[in-house]
Amino acid sequence: MRGTLRGEPRVVRVAAAQMGPINREHARENVVARLCALLHRAADCGAHLVVFPELALTTFFPRWFVDDISEVDHYYERDVPSPVTAPLFSCARERRVGFCLGYAELTSEGHRYNTQVLVDRDGAIIAKYRKIHIPGHASNEPSRKFQHAERYYFEPSGEGFGVWNAFGGRIGMMICNDRRWPESYREMGLQGVELILCGYNTPVNYLPDPSQDRLAGFHNSLVMQSGAYQNGTFVVGVAKGGCEEGVDSLAESQIIAPSGEILAKTVGNGDEVIVADCDLEWCKNYQNTLFDLDYYRRPEAYVRSQHQRGPRTRADGSPLL
Ligand code: ING
């Protein structure tokens, strides 16, 4: 165990730029203008890095099912930046503020991903992450009040979780449902992550089990606070909140410390900026002690979590390897 050994502070002033609803009729230009306004507000607070929500350029279109998927091609970006998103990159360059932006990606080969890009303070793209855990369903379920057909509109990424050197530390990314799976944090924890950026669009009503609705906010904080603490990393969760096209979406964007404490949390469910000074050296208090992964983990005992997808037992309940 290495002990805390905290060095000189490495403070990144991070902003969570929560968005309110984006409706179908909202033109991309208007949305980009909102994103620029949020970036300016964050820059005025001295932020170095601004985190935007998942699918921050469009309405959450997986809430509808269309038989011909090409009808929704206009919700996807073929290139980022593009003429319509260029103003955000210019705004970032002008204010010397980096950002993380979620959007729907359509590649030249025709692949569709739920994607996030990390952009540095001079507007250059550092990294791209494509969503790994795709929730919801893949075919139309007409009995639902609204669809959550992400498995129809997006392919799961096979590229894994990455961590990049940026903003003076080790930065990782995940998207929405990824935050509910402990593997997401640990995959980045095993790459020395110090700050995880996560956008989300989360309906308050979980139609498969309405008993979970009243716990939407609790579960949102629970998973991100746990992931932060168990890997000694900051976590920034940023919502597209409010009632979007008739669907109530959870807000409660928050910035969480390696201790698991919430440093800042939004109070509204519209466009709102919260900011926190994240001293990345704080990670050492956990990564070099209680969660010194190299000292305490026992991968030789974790025989199932690598290769087994779901539970497997014999009829008598005895374990099946
Ligand atoms: N959304 C959800 C999430 O994991 C979901 C999936 C929907 C969870 C409704 C709970 C209730 O937050 C996305 N986009 O992954």
GROMACS .gro file of C-alpha atoms and ligand atoms in nm:
model
  336
    1MET     CA    1   0.000   0.000   0.000
    2ARG     CA    2   0.153   0.330  -0.105
    3GLY     CA    3  -0.006   0.572   0.147
    4THR     CA    4  -0.172   0.897   0.045
    5LEU     CA    5   0.143   1.068  -0.085
    6ARG     CA    6  -0.060   1.363  -0.214
    7GLY     CA    7   0.151   1.588  -0.433
    8GLU     CA    8   0.097   1.954  -0.527
    9PRO     CA    9  -0.272   2.022  -0.604
   10ARG     CA   10  -0.382   1.948  -0.962
   11VAL     CA   11  -0.710   2.138  -0.971
   12VAL     CA   12  -0.944   2.105  -1.269
   13ARG     CA   13  -1.243   2.338  -1.239
   14VAL     CA   14  -1.519   2.123  -1.389
   15ALA     CA   15  -1.865   2.238  -1.491
   16ALA     CA   16  -2.168   2.018  -1.541
   17ALA     CA   17  -2.385   2.187  -1.805
   18GLN     CA   18  -2.728   2.035  -1.758
   19MET     CA   19  -2.984   2.086  -2.033
   20GLY     CA   20  -3.359   2.108  -2.019
   21PRO     CA   21  -3.573   1.943  -2.288
   22ILE     CA   22  -3.484   1.941  -2.656
   23ASN     CA   23  -3.803   1.891  -2.855
   24ARG     CA   24  -3.838   1.757  -3.206
   25GLU     CA   25  -3.892   2.099  -3.355
   26HIS     CA   26  -3.579   2.248  -3.196
   27ALA     CA   27  -3.334   2.313  -3.479
   28ARG     CA   28  -2.973   2.203  -3.429
   29GLU     CA   29  -2.863   2.567  -3.461
   30ASN     CA   30  -3.081   2.663  -3.165
   31VAL     CA   31  -2.950   2.376  -2.958
   32VAL     CA   32  -2.589   2.464  -3.040
   33ALA     CA   33  -2.665   2.822  -2.935
   34ARG     CA   34  -2.790   2.688  -2.600
   35LEU     CA   35  -2.473   2.479  -2.563
   36CYS     CA   36  -2.258   2.787  -2.637
   37ALA     CA   37  -2.452   2.990  -2.378
   38LEU     CA   38  -2.395   2.717  -2.120
   39LEU     CA   39  -2.024   2.702  -2.210
   40HIS     CA   40  -1.996   3.082  -2.168
   41ARG     CA   41  -2.166   3.060  -1.827
   42ALA     CA   42  -1.921   2.788  -1.724
   43ALA     CA   43  -1.624   2.986  -1.861
   44ASP     CA   44  -1.745   3.294  -1.669
   45CYS     CA   45  -1.717   3.075  -1.356
   46GLY     CA   46  -1.359   2.989  -1.451
   47ALA     CA   47  -1.426   2.634  -1.565
   48HIS     CA   48  -1.152   2.451  -1.758
   49LEU     CA   49  -1.383   2.170  -1.872
   50VAL     CA   50  -1.760   2.158  -1.938
   51VAL     CA   51  -1.954   1.832  -1.950
   52PHE     CA   52  -2.275   1.819  -2.157
   53PRO     CA   53  -2.546   1.548  -2.147
   54GLU     CA   54  -2.589   1.235  -2.358
   55LEU     CA   55  -2.744   1.302  -2.704
   56ALA     CA   56  -2.707   1.675  -2.634
   57LEU     CA   57  -2.782   1.785  -2.992
   58THR     CA   58  -3.126   1.632  -3.035
   59THR     CA   59  -3.436   1.516  -2.861
   60PHE     CA   60  -3.409   1.164  -2.715
   61PHE     CA   61  -3.542   1.007  -3.036
   62PRO     CA   62  -3.532   0.641  -2.914
   63ARG     CA   63  -3.860   0.724  -2.738
   64TRP     CA   64  -4.028   0.669  -3.076
   65PHE     CA   65  -4.008   0.365  -3.305
   66VAL     CA   66  -3.983   0.407  -3.682
   67ASP     CA   67  -3.988   0.105  -3.912
   68ASP     CA   68  -3.752   0.269  -4.162
   69ILE     CA   69  -3.452   0.377  -3.954
   70SER     CA   70  -3.333   0.607  -4.232
   71GLU     CA   71  -3.625   0.835  -4.135
   72VAL     CA   72  -3.423   0.938  -3.827
   73ASP     CA   73  -3.085   0.972  -4.001
   74HIS     CA   74  -3.116   1.348  -3.946
   75TYR     CA   75  -3.079   1.292  -3.571
   76TYR     CA   76  -2.730   1.146  -3.626
   77GLU     CA   77  -2.403   1.333  -3.687
   78ARG     CA   78  -2.182   1.208  -3.969
   79ASP     CA   79  -1.899   1.441  -3.871
   80VAL     CA   80  -1.813   1.626  -3.554
   81PRO     CA   81  -1.736   1.909  -3.584
   82SER     CA   82  -1.962   1.994  -3.876
   83PRO     CA   83  -2.082   2.336  -3.995
   84VAL     CA   84  -2.372   2.320  -3.748
   85THR     CA   85  -2.159   2.221  -3.446
   86ALA     CA   86  -1.854   2.432  -3.542
   87PRO     CA   87  -1.979   2.733  -3.338
   88LEU     CA   88  -1.944   2.528  -3.018
   89PHE     CA   89  -1.584   2.439  -3.103
   90SER     CA   90  -1.507   2.804  -3.183
   91CYS     CA   91  -1.670   2.912  -2.856
   92ALA     CA   92  -1.454   2.662  -2.667
   93ARG     CA   93  -1.138   2.783  -2.843
   94GLU     CA   94  -1.230   3.147  -2.777
   95ARG     CA   95  -1.290   3.083  -2.405
   96ARG     CA   96  -1.009   2.825  -2.365
   97VAL     CA   97  -1.254   2.575  -2.222
   98GLY     CA   98  -1.259   2.204  -2.305
   99PHE     CA   99  -1.583   2.008  -2.324
  100CYS     CA  100  -1.739   1.663  -2.342
  101LEU     CA  101  -2.037   1.630  -2.579
  102GLY     CA  102  -2.280   1.344  -2.630
  103TYR     CA  103  -2.441   1.284  -2.971
  104ALA     CA  104  -2.578   1.017  -3.204
  105GLU     CA  105  -2.308   0.905  -3.450
  106LEU     CA  106  -2.363   0.757  -3.798
  107THR     CA  107  -2.034   0.637  -3.945
  108SER     CA  108  -1.945   0.631  -4.317
  109GLU     CA  109  -1.980   0.250  -4.298
  110GLY     CA  110  -2.337   0.288  -4.171
  111HIS     CA  111  -2.273   0.201  -3.804
  112ARG     CA  112  -2.484   0.385  -3.546
  113TYR     CA  113  -2.341   0.462  -3.202
  114ASN     CA  114  -2.438   0.661  -2.895
  115THR     CA  115  -2.117   0.862  -2.872
  116GLN     CA  116  -1.930   1.116  -2.659
  117VAL     CA  117  -1.628   1.323  -2.761
  118LEU     CA  118  -1.372   1.486  -2.532
  119VAL     CA  119  -1.240   1.817  -2.668
  120ASP     CA  120  -0.945   2.010  -2.521
  121ARG     CA  121  -0.915   2.379  -2.443
  122ASP     CA  122  -0.805   2.476  -2.793
  123GLY     CA  123  -1.094   2.291  -2.955
  124ALA     CA  124  -0.904   1.980  -3.067
  125ILE     CA  125  -1.074   1.639  -3.023
  126ILE     CA  126  -0.877   1.432  -2.771
  127ALA     CA  127  -1.089   1.115  -2.770
  128LYS     CA  128  -1.416   0.951  -2.868
  129TYR     CA  129  -1.613   0.701  -2.659
  130ARG     CA  130  -1.902   0.487  -2.787
  131LYS     CA  131  -2.163   0.357  -2.540
  132ILE     CA  132  -2.109  -0.003  -2.429
  133HIS     CA  133  -2.415  -0.084  -2.219
  134ILE     CA  134  -2.724  -0.026  -2.437
  135PRO     CA  135  -3.048  -0.036  -2.235
  136GLY     CA  136  -3.407  -0.064  -2.347
  137HIS     CA  137  -3.533  -0.279  -2.636
  138ALA     CA  138  -3.466  -0.346  -3.006
  139SER     CA  139  -3.815  -0.377  -3.154
  140ASN     CA  140  -4.136  -0.181  -3.134
  141GLU     CA  141  -4.336  -0.227  -2.815
  142PRO     CA  142  -4.660  -0.045  -2.901
  143SER     CA  143  -4.816  -0.107  -2.558
  144ARG     CA  144  -4.557   0.121  -2.392
  145LYS     CA  145  -4.645   0.484  -2.313
  146PHE     CA  146  -4.313   0.568  -2.478
  147GLN     CA  147  -4.039   0.358  -2.633
  148HIS     CA  148  -3.684   0.324  -2.508
  149ALA     CA  149  -3.559   0.156  -2.826
  150GLU     CA  150  -3.186   0.230  -2.786
  151ARG     CA  151  -3.101  -0.127  -2.890
  152TYR     CA  152  -3.270  -0.057  -3.224
  153TYR     CA  153  -3.101   0.278  -3.287
  154PHE     CA  154  -2.751   0.211  -3.150
  155GLU     CA  155  -2.496  -0.069  -3.172
  156PRO     CA  156  -2.303  -0.154  -2.855
  157SER     CA  157  -1.940  -0.051  -2.880
  158GLY     CA  158  -1.681  -0.328  -2.875
  159GLU     CA  159  -1.399  -0.079  -2.821
  160GLY     CA  160  -1.398  -0.092  -2.440
  161PHE     CA  161  -1.354   0.189  -2.190
  162GLY     CA  162  -1.061   0.427  -2.234
  163VAL     CA  163  -0.873   0.671  -2.012
  164TRP     CA  164  -0.676   0.963  -2.161
  165ASN     CA  165  -0.414   1.209  -2.037
  166ALA     CA  166  -0.586   1.546  -2.047
  167PHE     CA  167  -0.654   1.852  -1.828
  168GLY     CA  168  -0.356   1.754  -1.612
  169GLY     CA  169  -0.492   1.412  -1.520
  170ARG     CA  170  -0.641   1.079  -1.626
  171ILE     CA  171  -0.985   1.136  -1.784
  172GLY     CA  172  -1.239   0.864  -1.866
  173MET     CA  173  -1.582   0.863  -2.028
  174MET     CA  174  -1.904   0.662  -2.002
  175ILE     CA  175  -2.261   0.723  -2.115
  176CYS     CA  176  -2.584   0.696  -1.918
  177ASN     CA  177  -2.665   0.327  -1.861
  178ASP     CA  178  -2.289   0.255  -1.836
  179ARG     CA  179  -2.302   0.432  -1.495
  180ARG     CA  180  -2.524   0.156  -1.352
  181TRP     CA  181  -2.264  -0.117  -1.412
  182PRO     CA  182  -1.971  -0.140  -1.167
  183GLU     CA  183  -1.756  -0.288  -1.444
  184SER     CA  184  -1.760   0.051  -1.621
  185TYR     CA  185  -1.584   0.225  -1.331
  186ARG     CA  186  -1.345  -0.060  -1.258
  187GLU     CA  187  -1.233  -0.089  -1.621
  188MET     CA  188  -1.132   0.277  -1.598
  189GLY     CA  189  -1.006   0.239  -1.240
  190LEU     CA  190  -0.762  -0.023  -1.370
  191GLN     CA  191  -0.632   0.244  -1.610
  192GLY     CA  192  -0.575   0.493  -1.327
  193VAL     CA  193  -0.874   0.715  -1.400
  194GLU     CA  194  -0.910   1.029  -1.187
  195LEU     CA  195  -1.216   1.196  -1.346
  196ILE     CA  196  -1.504   1.017  -1.523
  197LEU     CA  197  -1.737   1.219  -1.747
  198CYS     CA  198  -2.091   1.086  -1.802
  199GLY     CA  199  -2.392   1.233  -1.979
  200TYR     CA  200  -2.738   1.081  -1.930
  201ASN     CA  201  -3.099   1.092  -2.048
  202THR     CA  202  -3.303   0.903  -1.790
  203PRO     CA  203  -3.683   0.886  -1.792
  204VAL     CA  204  -3.820   0.906  -1.438
  205ASN     CA  205  -4.074   0.637  -1.527
  206TYR     CA  206  -3.910   0.295  -1.569
  207LEU     CA  207  -4.196   0.120  -1.750
  208PRO     CA  208  -4.078  -0.242  -1.692
  209ASP     CA  209  -4.101  -0.182  -1.313
  210PRO     CA  210  -4.283   0.135  -1.196
  211SER     CA  211  -4.189   0.058  -0.834
  212GLN     CA  212  -3.843   0.193  -0.922
  213ASP     CA  213  -3.977   0.535  -1.029
  214ARG     CA  214  -3.973   0.689  -0.680
  215LEU     CA  215  -3.606   0.579  -0.649
  216ALA     CA  216  -3.482   0.727  -0.980
  217GLY     CA  217  -3.283   1.002  -0.810
  218PHE     CA  218  -3.157   0.776  -0.534
  219HIS     CA  219  -3.036   0.513  -0.783
  220ASN     CA  220  -2.874   0.779  -0.998
  221SER     CA  221  -2.664   0.910  -0.708
  222LEU     CA  222  -2.610   0.564  -0.559
  223VAL     CA  223  -2.435   0.420  -0.863
  224MET     CA  224  -2.218   0.724  -0.934
  225GLN     CA  225  -2.122   0.781  -0.570
  226SER     CA  226  -2.037   0.412  -0.530
  227GLY     CA  227  -1.835   0.402  -0.852
  228ALA     CA  228  -1.645   0.714  -0.751
  229TYR     CA  229  -1.563   0.587  -0.401
  230GLN     CA  230  -1.475   0.229  -0.502
  231ASN     CA  231  -1.225   0.354  -0.761
  232GLY     CA  232  -1.109   0.674  -0.590
  233THR     CA  233  -1.215   0.891  -0.883
  234PHE     CA  234  -1.422   1.202  -0.946
  235VAL     CA  235  -1.744   1.138  -1.139
  236VAL     CA  236  -1.946   1.403  -1.324
  237GLY     CA  237  -2.302   1.304  -1.420
  238VAL     CA  238  -2.489   1.546  -1.646
  239ALA     CA  239  -2.859   1.521  -1.733
  240LYS     CA  240  -3.090   1.630  -2.005
  241GLY     CA  241  -3.379   1.685  -1.762
  242GLY     CA  242  -3.735   1.811  -1.752
  243CYS     CA  243  -4.041   1.707  -1.950
  244GLU     CA  244  -3.915   1.636  -2.305
  245GLU     CA  245  -4.189   1.553  -2.560
  246GLY     CA  246  -4.419   1.445  -2.277
  247VAL     CA  247  -4.163   1.228  -2.097
  248ASP     CA  248  -4.035   1.337  -1.753
  249SER     CA  249  -3.657   1.301  -1.744
  250LEU     CA  250  -3.445   1.295  -1.430
  251ALA     CA  251  -3.224   1.600  -1.376
  252GLU     CA  252  -3.005   1.595  -1.059
  253SER     CA  253  -2.675   1.646  -1.242
  254GLN     CA  254  -2.389   1.621  -0.996
  255ILE     CA  255  -2.015   1.637  -0.942
  256ILE     CA  256  -1.889   1.365  -0.707
  257ALA     CA  257  -1.556   1.342  -0.522
  258PRO     CA  258  -1.334   1.031  -0.484
  259SER     CA  259  -1.473   1.012  -0.129
  260GLY     CA  260  -1.819   0.955  -0.279
  261GLU     CA  261  -1.941   1.292  -0.151
  262ILE     CA  262  -2.153   1.509  -0.379
  263LEU     CA  263  -1.962   1.838  -0.429
  264ALA     CA  264  -2.233   2.007  -0.641
  265LYS     CA  265  -2.582   1.917  -0.762
  266THR     CA  266  -2.833   2.099  -0.981
  267VAL     CA  267  -3.154   2.220  -0.820
  268GLY     CA  268  -3.366   2.271  -1.133
  269ASN     CA  269  -3.448   2.051  -1.430
  270GLY     CA  270  -3.363   2.297  -1.708
  271ASP     CA  271  -3.044   2.450  -1.851
  272GLU     CA  272  -2.824   2.492  -1.544
  273VAL     CA  273  -2.450   2.507  -1.475
  274ILE     CA  274  -2.283   2.377  -1.160
  275VAL     CA  275  -1.909   2.399  -1.097
  276ALA     CA  276  -1.659   2.234  -0.863
  277ASP     CA  277  -1.284   2.253  -0.813
  278CYS     CA  278  -1.159   1.895  -0.852
  279ASP     CA  279  -0.811   1.848  -0.706
  280LEU     CA  280  -0.711   1.525  -0.879
  281GLU     CA  281  -0.457   1.460  -0.604
  282TRP     CA  282  -0.757   1.377  -0.382
  283CYS     CA  283  -0.782   1.048  -0.575
  284LYS     CA  284  -0.462   0.929  -0.405
  285ASN     CA  285  -0.633   0.932  -0.064
  286TYR     CA  286  -0.833   0.632  -0.189
  287GLN     CA  287  -0.632   0.485  -0.476
  288ASN     CA  288  -0.321   0.460  -0.256
  289THR     CA  289  -0.496   0.324   0.053
  290LEU     CA  290  -0.832   0.147   0.088
  291PHE     CA  291  -0.867   0.100  -0.291
  292ASP     CA  292  -0.506   0.033  -0.379
  293LEU     CA  293  -0.623  -0.203  -0.657
  294ASP     CA  294  -0.283  -0.357  -0.724
  295TYR     CA  295  -0.231  -0.432  -0.354
  296TYR     CA  296  -0.577  -0.559  -0.256
  297ARG     CA  297  -0.761  -0.697  -0.559
  298ARG     CA  298  -0.777  -1.073  -0.614
  299PRO     CA  299  -0.840  -1.127  -0.991
  300GLU     CA  300  -0.760  -1.497  -0.947
  301ALA     CA  301  -1.076  -1.517  -0.733
  302TYR     CA  302  -1.295  -1.328  -0.979
  303VAL     CA  303  -1.333  -1.624  -1.212
  304ARG     CA  304  -1.682  -1.544  -1.346
  305SER     CA  305  -1.699  -1.169  -1.393
  306GLN     CA  306  -1.467  -1.170  -1.695
  307HIS     CA  307  -1.622  -1.429  -1.925
  308GLN     CA  308  -1.971  -1.510  -1.789
  309ARG     CA  309  -2.256  -1.278  -1.896
  310GLY     CA  310  -2.541  -1.382  -1.664
  311PRO     CA  311  -2.589  -1.612  -1.364
  312ARG     CA  312  -2.534  -1.985  -1.424
  313THR     CA  313  -2.620  -2.251  -1.165
  314ARG     CA  314  -2.706  -2.623  -1.172
  315ALA     CA  315  -3.066  -2.734  -1.106
  316ASP     CA  316  -2.971  -2.803  -0.742
  317GLY     CA  317  -2.833  -2.446  -0.719
  318SER     CA  318  -2.470  -2.558  -0.701
  319PRO     CA  319  -2.230  -2.324  -0.887
  320LEU     CA  320  -2.162  -2.391  -1.252
  321LEU     CA  321  -1.831  -2.252  -1.379
  322ING     N1  322  -3.116   0.565  -2.001
  322ING     C1  323  -3.141   0.491  -1.890
  322ING     C2  324  -3.036   0.487  -1.780
  322ING     O1  325  -2.969   0.387  -1.758
  322ING     C3  326  -3.318   0.373  -1.809
  322ING     C4  327  -3.207   0.359  -1.908
  322ING     C5  328  -3.439   0.424  -1.853
  322ING     C6  329  -3.296   0.346  -1.675
  322ING     C7  330  -3.543   0.443  -1.761
  322ING     C8  331  -3.397   0.364  -1.584
  322ING     C9  332  -3.520   0.414  -1.626
  322ING     O2  333  -3.028   0.589  -1.712
  322ING    C10  334  -3.015   0.557  -2.090
  322ING     N2  335  -3.022   0.643  -2.192
  322ING     O3  336  -2.924   0.475  -2.079
   0.00000   0.00000   0.00000
